[in-house]
PDB file of N, CA and C in Angstrom:
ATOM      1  N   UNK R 222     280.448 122.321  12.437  1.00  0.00           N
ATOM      2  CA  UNK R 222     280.754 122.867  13.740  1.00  0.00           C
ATOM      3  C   UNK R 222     282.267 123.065  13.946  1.00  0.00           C
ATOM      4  N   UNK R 223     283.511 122.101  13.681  1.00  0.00           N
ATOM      5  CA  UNK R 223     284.300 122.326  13.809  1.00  0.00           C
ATOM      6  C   UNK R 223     285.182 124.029  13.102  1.00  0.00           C
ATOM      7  N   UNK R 224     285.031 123.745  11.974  1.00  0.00           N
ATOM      8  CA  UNK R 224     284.824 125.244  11.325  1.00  0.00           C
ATOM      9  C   UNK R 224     284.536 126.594  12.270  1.00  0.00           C
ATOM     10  N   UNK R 225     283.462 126.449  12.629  1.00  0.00           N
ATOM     11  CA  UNK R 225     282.869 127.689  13.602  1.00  0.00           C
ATOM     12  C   UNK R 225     283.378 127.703  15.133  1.00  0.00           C
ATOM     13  N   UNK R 226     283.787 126.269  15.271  1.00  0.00           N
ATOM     14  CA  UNK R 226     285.257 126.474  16.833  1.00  0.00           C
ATOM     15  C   UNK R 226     286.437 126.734  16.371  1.00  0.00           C
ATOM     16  N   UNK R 227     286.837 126.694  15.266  1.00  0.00           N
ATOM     17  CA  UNK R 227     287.968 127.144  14.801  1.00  0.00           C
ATOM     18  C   UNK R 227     288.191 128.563  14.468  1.00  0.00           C
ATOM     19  N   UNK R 228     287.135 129.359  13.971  1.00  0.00           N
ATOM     20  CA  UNK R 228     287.110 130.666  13.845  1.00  0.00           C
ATOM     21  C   UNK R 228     287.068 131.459  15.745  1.00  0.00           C
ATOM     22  N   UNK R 229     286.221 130.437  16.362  1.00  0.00           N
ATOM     23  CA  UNK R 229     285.833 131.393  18.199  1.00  0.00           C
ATOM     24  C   UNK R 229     287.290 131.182  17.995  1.00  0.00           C
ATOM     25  N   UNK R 230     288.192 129.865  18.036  1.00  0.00           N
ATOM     26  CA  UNK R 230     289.660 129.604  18.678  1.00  0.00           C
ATOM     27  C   UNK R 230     290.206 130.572  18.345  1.00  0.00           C
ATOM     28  N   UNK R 231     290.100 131.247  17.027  1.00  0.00           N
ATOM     29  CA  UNK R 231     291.367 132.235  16.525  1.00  0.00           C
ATOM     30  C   UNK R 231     291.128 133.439  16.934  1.00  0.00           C
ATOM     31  N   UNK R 232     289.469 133.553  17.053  1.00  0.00           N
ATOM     32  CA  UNK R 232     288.952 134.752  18.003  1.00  0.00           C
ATOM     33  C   UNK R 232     289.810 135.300  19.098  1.00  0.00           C
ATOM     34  N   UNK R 233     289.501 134.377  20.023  1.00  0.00           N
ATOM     35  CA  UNK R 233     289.900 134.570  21.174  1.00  0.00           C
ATOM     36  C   UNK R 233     291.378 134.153  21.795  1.00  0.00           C
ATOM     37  N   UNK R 234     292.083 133.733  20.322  1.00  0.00           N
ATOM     38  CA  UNK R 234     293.764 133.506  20.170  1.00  0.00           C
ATOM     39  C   UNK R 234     293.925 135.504  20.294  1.00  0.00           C
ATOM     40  N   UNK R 235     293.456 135.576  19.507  1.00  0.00           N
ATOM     41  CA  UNK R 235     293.755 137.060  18.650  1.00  0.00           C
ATOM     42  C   UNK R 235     293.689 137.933  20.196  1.00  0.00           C
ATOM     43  N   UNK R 236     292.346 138.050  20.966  1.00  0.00           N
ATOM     44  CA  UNK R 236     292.393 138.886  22.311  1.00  0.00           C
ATOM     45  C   UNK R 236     292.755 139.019  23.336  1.00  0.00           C
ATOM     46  N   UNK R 237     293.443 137.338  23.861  1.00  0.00           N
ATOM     47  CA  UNK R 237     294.743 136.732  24.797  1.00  0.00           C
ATOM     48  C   UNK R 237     296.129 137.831  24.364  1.00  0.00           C
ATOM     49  N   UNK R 238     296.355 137.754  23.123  1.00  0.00           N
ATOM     50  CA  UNK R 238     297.545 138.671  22.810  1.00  0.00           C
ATOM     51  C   UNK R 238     297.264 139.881  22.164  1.00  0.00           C
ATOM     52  N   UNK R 239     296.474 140.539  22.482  1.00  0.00           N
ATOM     53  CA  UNK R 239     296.036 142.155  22.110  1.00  0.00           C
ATOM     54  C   UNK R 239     295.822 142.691  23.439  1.00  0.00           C
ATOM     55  N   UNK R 240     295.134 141.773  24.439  1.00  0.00           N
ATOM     56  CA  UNK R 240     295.399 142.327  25.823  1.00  0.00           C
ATOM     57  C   UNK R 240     296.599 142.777  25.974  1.00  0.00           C
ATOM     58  N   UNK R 241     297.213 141.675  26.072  1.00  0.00           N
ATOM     59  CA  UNK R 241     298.907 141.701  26.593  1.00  0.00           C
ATOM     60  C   UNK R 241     299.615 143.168  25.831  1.00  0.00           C
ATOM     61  N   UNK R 242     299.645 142.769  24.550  1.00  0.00           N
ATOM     62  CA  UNK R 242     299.918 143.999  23.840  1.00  0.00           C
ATOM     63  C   UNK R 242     299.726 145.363  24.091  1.00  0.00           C
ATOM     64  N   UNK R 243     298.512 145.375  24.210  1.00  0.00           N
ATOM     65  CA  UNK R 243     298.077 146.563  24.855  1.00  0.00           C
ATOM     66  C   UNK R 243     298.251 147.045  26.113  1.00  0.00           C
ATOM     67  N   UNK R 244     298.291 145.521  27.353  1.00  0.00           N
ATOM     68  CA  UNK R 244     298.494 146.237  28.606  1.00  0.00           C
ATOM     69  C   UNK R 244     297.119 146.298  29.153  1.00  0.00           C
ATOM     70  N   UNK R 245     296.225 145.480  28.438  1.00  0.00           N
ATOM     71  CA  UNK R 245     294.290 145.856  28.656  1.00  0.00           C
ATOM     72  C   UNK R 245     294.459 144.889  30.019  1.00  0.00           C
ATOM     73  N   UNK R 246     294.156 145.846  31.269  1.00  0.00           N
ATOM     74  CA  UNK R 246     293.735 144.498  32.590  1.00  0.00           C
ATOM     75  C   UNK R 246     292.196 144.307  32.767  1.00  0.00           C
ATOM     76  N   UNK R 247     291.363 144.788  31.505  1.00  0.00           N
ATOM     77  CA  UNK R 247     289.893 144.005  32.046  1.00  0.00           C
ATOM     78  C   UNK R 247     289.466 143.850  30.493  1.00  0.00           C
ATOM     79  N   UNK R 248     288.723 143.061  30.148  1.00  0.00           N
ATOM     80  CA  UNK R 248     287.763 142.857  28.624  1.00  0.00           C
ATOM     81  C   UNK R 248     286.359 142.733  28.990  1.00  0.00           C
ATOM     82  N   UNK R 249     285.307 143.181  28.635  1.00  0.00           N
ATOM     83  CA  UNK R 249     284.013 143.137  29.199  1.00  0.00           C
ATOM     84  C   UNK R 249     284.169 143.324  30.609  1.00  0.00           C
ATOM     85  N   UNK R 250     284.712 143.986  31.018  1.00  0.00           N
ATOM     86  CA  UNK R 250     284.684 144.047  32.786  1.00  0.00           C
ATOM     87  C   UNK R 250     284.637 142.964  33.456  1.00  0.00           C
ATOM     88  N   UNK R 251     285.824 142.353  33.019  1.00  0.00           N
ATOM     89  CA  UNK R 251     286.310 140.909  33.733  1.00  0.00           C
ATOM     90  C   UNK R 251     288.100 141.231  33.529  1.00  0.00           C
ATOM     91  N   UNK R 252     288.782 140.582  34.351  1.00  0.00           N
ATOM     92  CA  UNK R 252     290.242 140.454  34.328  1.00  0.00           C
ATOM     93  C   UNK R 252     290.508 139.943  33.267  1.00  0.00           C
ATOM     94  N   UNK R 253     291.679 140.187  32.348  1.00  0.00           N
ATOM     95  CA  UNK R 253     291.868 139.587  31.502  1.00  0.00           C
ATOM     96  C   UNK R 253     292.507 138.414  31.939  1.00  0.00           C
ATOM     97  N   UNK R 254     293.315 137.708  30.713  1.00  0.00           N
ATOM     98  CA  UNK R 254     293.702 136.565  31.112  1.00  0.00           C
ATOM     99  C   UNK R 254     295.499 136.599  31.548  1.00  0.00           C
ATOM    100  N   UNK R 255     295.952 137.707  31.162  1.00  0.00           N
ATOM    101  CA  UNK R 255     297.207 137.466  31.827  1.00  0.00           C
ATOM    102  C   UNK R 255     296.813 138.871  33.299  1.00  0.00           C
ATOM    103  N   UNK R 256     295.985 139.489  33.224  1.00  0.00           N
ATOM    104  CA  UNK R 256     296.267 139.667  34.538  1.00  0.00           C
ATOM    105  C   UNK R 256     295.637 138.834  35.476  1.00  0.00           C
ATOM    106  N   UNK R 257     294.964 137.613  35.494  1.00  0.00           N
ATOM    107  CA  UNK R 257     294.606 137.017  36.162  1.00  0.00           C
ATOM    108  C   UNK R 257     295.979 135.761  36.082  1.00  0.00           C
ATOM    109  N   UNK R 258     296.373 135.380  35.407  1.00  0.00           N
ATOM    110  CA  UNK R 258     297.737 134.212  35.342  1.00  0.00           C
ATOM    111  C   UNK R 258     298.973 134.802  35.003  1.00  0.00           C
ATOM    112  N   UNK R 259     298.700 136.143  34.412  1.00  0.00           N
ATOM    113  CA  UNK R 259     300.433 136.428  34.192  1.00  0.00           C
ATOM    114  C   UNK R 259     300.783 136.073  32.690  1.00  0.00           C
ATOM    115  N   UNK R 260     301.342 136.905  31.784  1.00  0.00           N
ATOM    116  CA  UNK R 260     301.720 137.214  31.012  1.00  0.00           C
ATOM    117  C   UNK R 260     302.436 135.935  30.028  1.00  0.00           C
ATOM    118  N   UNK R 261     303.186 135.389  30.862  1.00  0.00           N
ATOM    119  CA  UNK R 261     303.725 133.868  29.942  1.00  0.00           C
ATOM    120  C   UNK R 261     302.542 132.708  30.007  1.00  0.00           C
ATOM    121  N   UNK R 262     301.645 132.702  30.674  1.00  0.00           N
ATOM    122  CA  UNK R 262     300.801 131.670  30.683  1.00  0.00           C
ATOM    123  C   UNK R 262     299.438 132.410  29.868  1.00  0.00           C
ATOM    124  N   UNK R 263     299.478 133.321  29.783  1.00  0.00           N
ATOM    125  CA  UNK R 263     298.265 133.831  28.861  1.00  0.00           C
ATOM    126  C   UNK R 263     298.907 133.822  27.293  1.00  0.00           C
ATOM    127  N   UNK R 264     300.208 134.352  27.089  1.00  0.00           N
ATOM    128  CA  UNK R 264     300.748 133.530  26.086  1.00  0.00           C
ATOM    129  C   UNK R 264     300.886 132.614  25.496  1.00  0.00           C
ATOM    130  N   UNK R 265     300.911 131.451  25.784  1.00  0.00           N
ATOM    131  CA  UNK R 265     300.842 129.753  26.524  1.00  0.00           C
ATOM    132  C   UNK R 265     299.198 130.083  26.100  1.00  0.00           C
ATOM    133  N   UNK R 266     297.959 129.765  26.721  1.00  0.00           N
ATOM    134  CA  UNK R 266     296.989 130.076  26.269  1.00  0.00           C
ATOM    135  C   UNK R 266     296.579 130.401  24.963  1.00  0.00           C
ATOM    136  N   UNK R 267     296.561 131.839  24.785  1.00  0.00           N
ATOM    137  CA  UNK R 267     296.603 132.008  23.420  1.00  0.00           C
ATOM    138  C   UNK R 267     297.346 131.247  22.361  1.00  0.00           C
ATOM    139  N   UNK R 268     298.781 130.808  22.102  1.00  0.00           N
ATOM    140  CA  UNK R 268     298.944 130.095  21.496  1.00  0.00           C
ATOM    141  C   UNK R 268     298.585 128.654  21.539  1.00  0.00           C
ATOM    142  N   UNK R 269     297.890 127.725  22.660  1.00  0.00           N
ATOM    143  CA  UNK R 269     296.935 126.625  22.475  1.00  0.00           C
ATOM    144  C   UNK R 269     296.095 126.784  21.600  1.00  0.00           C
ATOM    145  N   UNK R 270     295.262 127.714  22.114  1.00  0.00           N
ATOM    146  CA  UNK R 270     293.711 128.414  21.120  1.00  0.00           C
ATOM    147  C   UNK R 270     294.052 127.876  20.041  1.00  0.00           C
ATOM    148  N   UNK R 271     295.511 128.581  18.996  1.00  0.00           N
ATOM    149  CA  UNK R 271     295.903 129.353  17.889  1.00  0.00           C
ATOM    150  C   UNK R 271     295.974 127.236  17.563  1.00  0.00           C
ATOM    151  N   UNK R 272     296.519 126.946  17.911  1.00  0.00           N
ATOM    152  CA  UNK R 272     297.227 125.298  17.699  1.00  0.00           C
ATOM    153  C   UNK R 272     295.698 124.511  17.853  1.00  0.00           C
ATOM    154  N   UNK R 273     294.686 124.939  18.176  1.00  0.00           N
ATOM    155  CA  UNK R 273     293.561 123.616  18.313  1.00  0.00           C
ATOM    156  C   UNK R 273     292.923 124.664  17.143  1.00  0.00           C
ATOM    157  N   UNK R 274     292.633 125.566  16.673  1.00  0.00           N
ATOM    158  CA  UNK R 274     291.714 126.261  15.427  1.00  0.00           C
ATOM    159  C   UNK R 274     292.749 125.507  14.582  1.00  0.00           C
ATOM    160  N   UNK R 275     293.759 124.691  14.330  1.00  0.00           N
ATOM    161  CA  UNK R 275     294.309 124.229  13.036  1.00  0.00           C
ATOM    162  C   UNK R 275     293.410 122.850  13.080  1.00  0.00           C
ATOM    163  N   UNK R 276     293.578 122.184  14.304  1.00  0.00           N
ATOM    164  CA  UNK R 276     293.049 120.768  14.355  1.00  0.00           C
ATOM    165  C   UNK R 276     292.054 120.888  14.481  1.00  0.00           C
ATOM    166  N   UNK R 277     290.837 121.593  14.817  1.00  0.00           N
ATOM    167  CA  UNK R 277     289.308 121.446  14.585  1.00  0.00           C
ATOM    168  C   UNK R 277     289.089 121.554  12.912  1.00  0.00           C
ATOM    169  N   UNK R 278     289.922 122.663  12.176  1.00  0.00           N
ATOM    170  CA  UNK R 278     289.880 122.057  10.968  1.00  0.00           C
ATOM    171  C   UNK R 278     290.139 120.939  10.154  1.00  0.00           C
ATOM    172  N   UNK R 279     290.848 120.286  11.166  1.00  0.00           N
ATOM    173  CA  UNK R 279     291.431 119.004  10.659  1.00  0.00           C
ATOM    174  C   UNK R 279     290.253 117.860  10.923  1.00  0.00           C
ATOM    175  N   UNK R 280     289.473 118.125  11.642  1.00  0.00           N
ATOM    176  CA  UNK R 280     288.216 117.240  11.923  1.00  0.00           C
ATOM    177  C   UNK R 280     287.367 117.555  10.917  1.00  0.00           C
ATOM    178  N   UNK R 281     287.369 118.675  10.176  1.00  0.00           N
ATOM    179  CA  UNK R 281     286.244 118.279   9.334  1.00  0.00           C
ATOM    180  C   UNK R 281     286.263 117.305   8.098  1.00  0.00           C
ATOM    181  N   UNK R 282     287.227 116.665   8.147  1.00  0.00           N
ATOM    182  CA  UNK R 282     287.646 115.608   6.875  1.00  0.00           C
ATOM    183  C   UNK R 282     286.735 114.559   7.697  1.00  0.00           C
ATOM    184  N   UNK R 283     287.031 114.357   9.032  1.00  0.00           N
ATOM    185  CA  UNK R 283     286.054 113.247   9.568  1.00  0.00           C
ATOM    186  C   UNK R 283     284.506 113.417   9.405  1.00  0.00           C
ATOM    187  N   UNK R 284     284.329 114.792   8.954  1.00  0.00           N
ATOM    188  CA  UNK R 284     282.871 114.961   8.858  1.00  0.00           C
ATOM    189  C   UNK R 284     282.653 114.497   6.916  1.00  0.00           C
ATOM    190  N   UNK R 285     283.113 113.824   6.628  1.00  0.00           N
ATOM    191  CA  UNK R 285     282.911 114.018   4.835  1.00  0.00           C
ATOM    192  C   UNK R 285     282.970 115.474   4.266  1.00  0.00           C
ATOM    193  N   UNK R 286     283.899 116.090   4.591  1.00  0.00           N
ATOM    194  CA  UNK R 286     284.660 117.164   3.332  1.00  0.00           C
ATOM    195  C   UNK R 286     285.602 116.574   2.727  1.00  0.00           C
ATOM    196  N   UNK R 287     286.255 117.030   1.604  1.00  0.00           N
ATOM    197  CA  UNK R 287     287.091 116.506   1.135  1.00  0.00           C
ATOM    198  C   UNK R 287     288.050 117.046   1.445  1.00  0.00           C
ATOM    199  N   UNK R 288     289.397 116.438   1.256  1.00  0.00           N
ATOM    200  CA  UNK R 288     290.586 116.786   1.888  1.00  0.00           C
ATOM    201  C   UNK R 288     291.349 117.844   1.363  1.00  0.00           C
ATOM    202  N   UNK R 289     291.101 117.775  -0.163  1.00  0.00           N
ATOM    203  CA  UNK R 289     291.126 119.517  -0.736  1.00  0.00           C
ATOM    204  C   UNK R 289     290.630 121.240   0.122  1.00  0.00           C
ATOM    205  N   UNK R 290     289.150 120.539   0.194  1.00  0.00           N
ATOM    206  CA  UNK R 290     288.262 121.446   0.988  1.00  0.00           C
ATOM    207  C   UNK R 290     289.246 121.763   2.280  1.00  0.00           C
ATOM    208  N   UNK R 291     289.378 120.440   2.768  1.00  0.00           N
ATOM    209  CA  UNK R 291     289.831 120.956   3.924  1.00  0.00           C
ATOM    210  C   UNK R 291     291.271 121.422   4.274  1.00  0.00           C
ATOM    211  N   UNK R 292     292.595 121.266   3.300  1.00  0.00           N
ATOM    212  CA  UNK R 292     293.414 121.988   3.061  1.00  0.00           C
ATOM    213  C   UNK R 292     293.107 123.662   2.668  1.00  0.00           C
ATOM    214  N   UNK R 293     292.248 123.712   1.772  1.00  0.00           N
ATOM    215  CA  UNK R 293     291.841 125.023   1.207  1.00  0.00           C
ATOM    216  C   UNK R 293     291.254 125.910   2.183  1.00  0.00           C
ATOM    217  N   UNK R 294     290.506 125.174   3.338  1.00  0.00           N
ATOM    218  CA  UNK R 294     290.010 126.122   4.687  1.00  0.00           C
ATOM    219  C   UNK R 294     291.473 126.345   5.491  1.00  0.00           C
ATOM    220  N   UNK R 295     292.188 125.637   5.758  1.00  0.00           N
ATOM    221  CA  UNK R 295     293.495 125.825   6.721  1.00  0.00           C
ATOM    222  C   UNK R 295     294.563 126.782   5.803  1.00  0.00           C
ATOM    223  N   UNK R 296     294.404 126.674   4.860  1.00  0.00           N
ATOM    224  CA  UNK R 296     295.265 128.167   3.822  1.00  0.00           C
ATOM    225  C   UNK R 296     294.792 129.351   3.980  1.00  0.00           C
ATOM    226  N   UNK R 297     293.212 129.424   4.025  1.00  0.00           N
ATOM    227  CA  UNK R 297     292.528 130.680   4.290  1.00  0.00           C
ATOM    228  C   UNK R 297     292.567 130.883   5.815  1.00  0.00           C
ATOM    229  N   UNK R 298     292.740 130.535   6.564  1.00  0.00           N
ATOM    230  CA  UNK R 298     292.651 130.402   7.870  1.00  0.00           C
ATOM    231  C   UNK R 298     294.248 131.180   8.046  1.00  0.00           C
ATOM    232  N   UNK R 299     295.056 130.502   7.834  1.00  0.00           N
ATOM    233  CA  UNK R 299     296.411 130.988   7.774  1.00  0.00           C
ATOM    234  C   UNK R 299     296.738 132.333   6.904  1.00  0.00           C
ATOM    235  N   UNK R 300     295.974 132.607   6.245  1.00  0.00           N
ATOM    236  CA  UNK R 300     296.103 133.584   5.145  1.00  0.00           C
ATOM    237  C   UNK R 300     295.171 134.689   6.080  1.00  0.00           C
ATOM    238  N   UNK R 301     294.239 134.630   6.497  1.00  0.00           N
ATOM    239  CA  UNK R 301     293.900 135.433   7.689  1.00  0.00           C
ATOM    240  C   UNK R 301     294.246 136.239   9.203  1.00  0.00           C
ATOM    241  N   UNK R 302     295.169 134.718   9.245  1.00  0.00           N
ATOM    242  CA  UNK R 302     295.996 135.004  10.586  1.00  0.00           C
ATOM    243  C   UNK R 302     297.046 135.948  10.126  1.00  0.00           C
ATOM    244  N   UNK R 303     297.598 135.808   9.223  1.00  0.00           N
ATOM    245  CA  UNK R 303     298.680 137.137   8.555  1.00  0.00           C
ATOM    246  C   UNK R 303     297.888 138.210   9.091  1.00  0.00           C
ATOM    247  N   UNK R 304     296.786 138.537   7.794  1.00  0.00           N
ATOM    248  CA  UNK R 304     296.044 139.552   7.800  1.00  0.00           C
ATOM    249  C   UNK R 304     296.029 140.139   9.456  1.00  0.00           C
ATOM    250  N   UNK R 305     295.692 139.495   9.979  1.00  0.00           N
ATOM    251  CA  UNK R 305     295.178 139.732  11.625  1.00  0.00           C
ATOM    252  C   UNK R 305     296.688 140.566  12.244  1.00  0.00           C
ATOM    253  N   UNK R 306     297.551 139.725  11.919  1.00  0.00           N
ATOM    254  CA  UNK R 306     299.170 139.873  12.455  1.00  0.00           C
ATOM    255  C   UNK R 306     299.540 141.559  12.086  1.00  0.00           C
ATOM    256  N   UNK R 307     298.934 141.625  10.676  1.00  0.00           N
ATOM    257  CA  UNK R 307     299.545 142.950  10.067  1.00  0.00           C
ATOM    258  C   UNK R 307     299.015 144.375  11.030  1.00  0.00           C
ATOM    259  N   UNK R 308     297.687 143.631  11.020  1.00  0.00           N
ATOM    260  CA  UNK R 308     296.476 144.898  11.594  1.00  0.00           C
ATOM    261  C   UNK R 308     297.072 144.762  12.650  1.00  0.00           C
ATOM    262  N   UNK R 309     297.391 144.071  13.481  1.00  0.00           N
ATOM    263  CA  UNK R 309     297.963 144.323  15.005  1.00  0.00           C
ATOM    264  C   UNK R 309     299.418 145.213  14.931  1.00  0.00           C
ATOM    265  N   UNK R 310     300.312 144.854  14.076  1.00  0.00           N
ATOM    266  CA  UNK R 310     301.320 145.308  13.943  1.00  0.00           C
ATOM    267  C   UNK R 310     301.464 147.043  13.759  1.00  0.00           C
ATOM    268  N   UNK R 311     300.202 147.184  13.190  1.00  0.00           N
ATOM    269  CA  UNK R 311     299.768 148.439  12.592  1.00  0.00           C
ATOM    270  C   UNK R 311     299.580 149.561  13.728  1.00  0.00           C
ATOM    271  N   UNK R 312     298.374 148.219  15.173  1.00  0.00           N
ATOM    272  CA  UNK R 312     298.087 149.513  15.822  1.00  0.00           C
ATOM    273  C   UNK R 312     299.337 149.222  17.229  1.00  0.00           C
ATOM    274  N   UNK R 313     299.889 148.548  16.981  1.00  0.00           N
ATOM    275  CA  UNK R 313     301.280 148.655  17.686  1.00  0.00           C
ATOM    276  C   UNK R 313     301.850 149.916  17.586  1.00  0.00           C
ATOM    277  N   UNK R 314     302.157 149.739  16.087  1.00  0.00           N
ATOM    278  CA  UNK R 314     302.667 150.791  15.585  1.00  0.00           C
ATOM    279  C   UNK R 314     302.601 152.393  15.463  1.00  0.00           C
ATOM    280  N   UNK R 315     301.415 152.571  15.291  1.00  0.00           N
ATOM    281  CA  UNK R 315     300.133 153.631  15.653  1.00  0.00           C
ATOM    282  C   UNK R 315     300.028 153.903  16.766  1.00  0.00           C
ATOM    283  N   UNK R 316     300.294 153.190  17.943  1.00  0.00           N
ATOM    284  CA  UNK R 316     299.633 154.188  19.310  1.00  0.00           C
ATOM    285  C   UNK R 316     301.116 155.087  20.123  1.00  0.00           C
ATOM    286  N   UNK R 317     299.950 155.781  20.063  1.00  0.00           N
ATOM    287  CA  UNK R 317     300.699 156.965  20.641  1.00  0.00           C
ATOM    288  C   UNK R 317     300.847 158.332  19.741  1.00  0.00           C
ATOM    289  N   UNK R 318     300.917 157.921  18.206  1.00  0.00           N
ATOM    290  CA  UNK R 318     301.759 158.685  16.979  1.00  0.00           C
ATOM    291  C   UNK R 318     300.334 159.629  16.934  1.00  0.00           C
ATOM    292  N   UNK R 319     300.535 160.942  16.708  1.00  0.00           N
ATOM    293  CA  UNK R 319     299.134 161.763  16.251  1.00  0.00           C
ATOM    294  C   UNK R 319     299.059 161.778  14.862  1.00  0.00           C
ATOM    295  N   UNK R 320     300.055 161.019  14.005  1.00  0.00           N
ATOM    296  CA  UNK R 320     300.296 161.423  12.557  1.00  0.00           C
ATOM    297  C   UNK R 320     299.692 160.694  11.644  1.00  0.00           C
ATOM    298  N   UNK R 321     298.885 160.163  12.434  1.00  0.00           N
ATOM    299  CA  UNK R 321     298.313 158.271  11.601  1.00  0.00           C
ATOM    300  C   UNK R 321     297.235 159.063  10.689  1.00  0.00           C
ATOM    301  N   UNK R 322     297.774 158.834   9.604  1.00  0.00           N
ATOM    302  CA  UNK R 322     296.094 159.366   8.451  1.00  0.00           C
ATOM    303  C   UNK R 322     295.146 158.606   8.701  1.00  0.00           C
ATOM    304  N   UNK R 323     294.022 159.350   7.835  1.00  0.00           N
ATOM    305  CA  UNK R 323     292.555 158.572   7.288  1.00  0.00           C
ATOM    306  C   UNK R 323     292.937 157.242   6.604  1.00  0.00           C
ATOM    307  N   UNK R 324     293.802 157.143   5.632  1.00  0.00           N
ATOM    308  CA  UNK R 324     294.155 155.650   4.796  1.00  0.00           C
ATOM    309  C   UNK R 324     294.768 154.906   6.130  1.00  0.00           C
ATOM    310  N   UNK R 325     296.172 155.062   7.074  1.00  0.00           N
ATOM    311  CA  UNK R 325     296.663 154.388   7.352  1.00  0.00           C
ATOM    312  C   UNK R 325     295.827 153.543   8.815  1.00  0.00           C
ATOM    313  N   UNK R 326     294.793 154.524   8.971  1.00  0.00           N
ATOM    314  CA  UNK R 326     293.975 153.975  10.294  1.00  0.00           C
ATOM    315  C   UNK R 326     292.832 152.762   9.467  1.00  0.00           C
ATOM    316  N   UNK R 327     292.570 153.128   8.303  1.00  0.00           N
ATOM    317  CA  UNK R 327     291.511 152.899   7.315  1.00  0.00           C
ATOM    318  C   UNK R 327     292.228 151.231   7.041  1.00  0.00           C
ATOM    319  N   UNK R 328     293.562 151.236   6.608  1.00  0.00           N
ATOM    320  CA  UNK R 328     294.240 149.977   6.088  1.00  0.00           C
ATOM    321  C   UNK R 328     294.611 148.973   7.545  1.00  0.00           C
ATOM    322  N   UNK R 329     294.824 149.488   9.011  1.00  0.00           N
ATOM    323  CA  UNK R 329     294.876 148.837   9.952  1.00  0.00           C
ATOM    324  C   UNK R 329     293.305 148.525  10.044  1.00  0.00           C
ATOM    325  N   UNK R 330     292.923 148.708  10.420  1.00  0.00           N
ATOM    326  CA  UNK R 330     291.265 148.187  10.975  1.00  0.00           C
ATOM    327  C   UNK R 330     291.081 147.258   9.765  1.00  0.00           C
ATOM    328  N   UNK R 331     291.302 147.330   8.472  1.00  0.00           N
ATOM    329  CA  UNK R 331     290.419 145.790   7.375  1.00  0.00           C
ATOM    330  C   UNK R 331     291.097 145.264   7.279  1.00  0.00           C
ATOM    331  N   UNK R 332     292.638 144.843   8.352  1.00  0.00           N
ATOM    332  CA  UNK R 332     293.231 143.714   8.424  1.00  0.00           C
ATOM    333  C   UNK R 332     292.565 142.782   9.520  1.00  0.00           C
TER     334      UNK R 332
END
């Protein structure tokens, strides 16, 4: 279980600051979270999320994984969050531009 709260945490790390980014004031037709608190505290937020998906992995050693295992999940975890970082960076980068190819829309989205 911890594992699978650690992936929602980074989930919903990731959409706290893609709102913002974007400027999105509703997600499922609800307020987001900084237009409901404001922009530094949805920040604040999202980076909690981002800081408890490290330590729910850190609980699974209390479940009998081994401590390898469970280093080797927090590398991939981190090695993901890049990934995630790039693809955001990408459609940062991308909006607005009409020039974005088939590859470069293709290489943002499978980050």
């Amino acid at each position: 279980m911890p594992a699978a709260a650690s992936l929602e945490l980074i989930h919903n790390f990731s959409l706290i600051h893609d709102d913002i980014e974007d400027a999105s004031c509703e997600r499922h037709h609800r307020p987001t979270v900084w237009k409901l608190w404001g922009q530094p505290q949805a920040i604040n937020a999202g980076d909690s999320m981002f800081a408890l998906a490290y330590l729910a992995l850190l609980k699974l050693r209390g479940n009998g994984i081994a401590g390898t295992k469970v280093m080797r999940a927090i590398r991939v975890l981190g090695e993901a969050c890049l990934e995630l970082c790039e693809g955001q960076y990408l459609d940062i980068a991308y909006e607005g531009r009409g020039d974005v190819t088939t590859e470069g829309y293709l290489r943002m989205i499978t980050k």
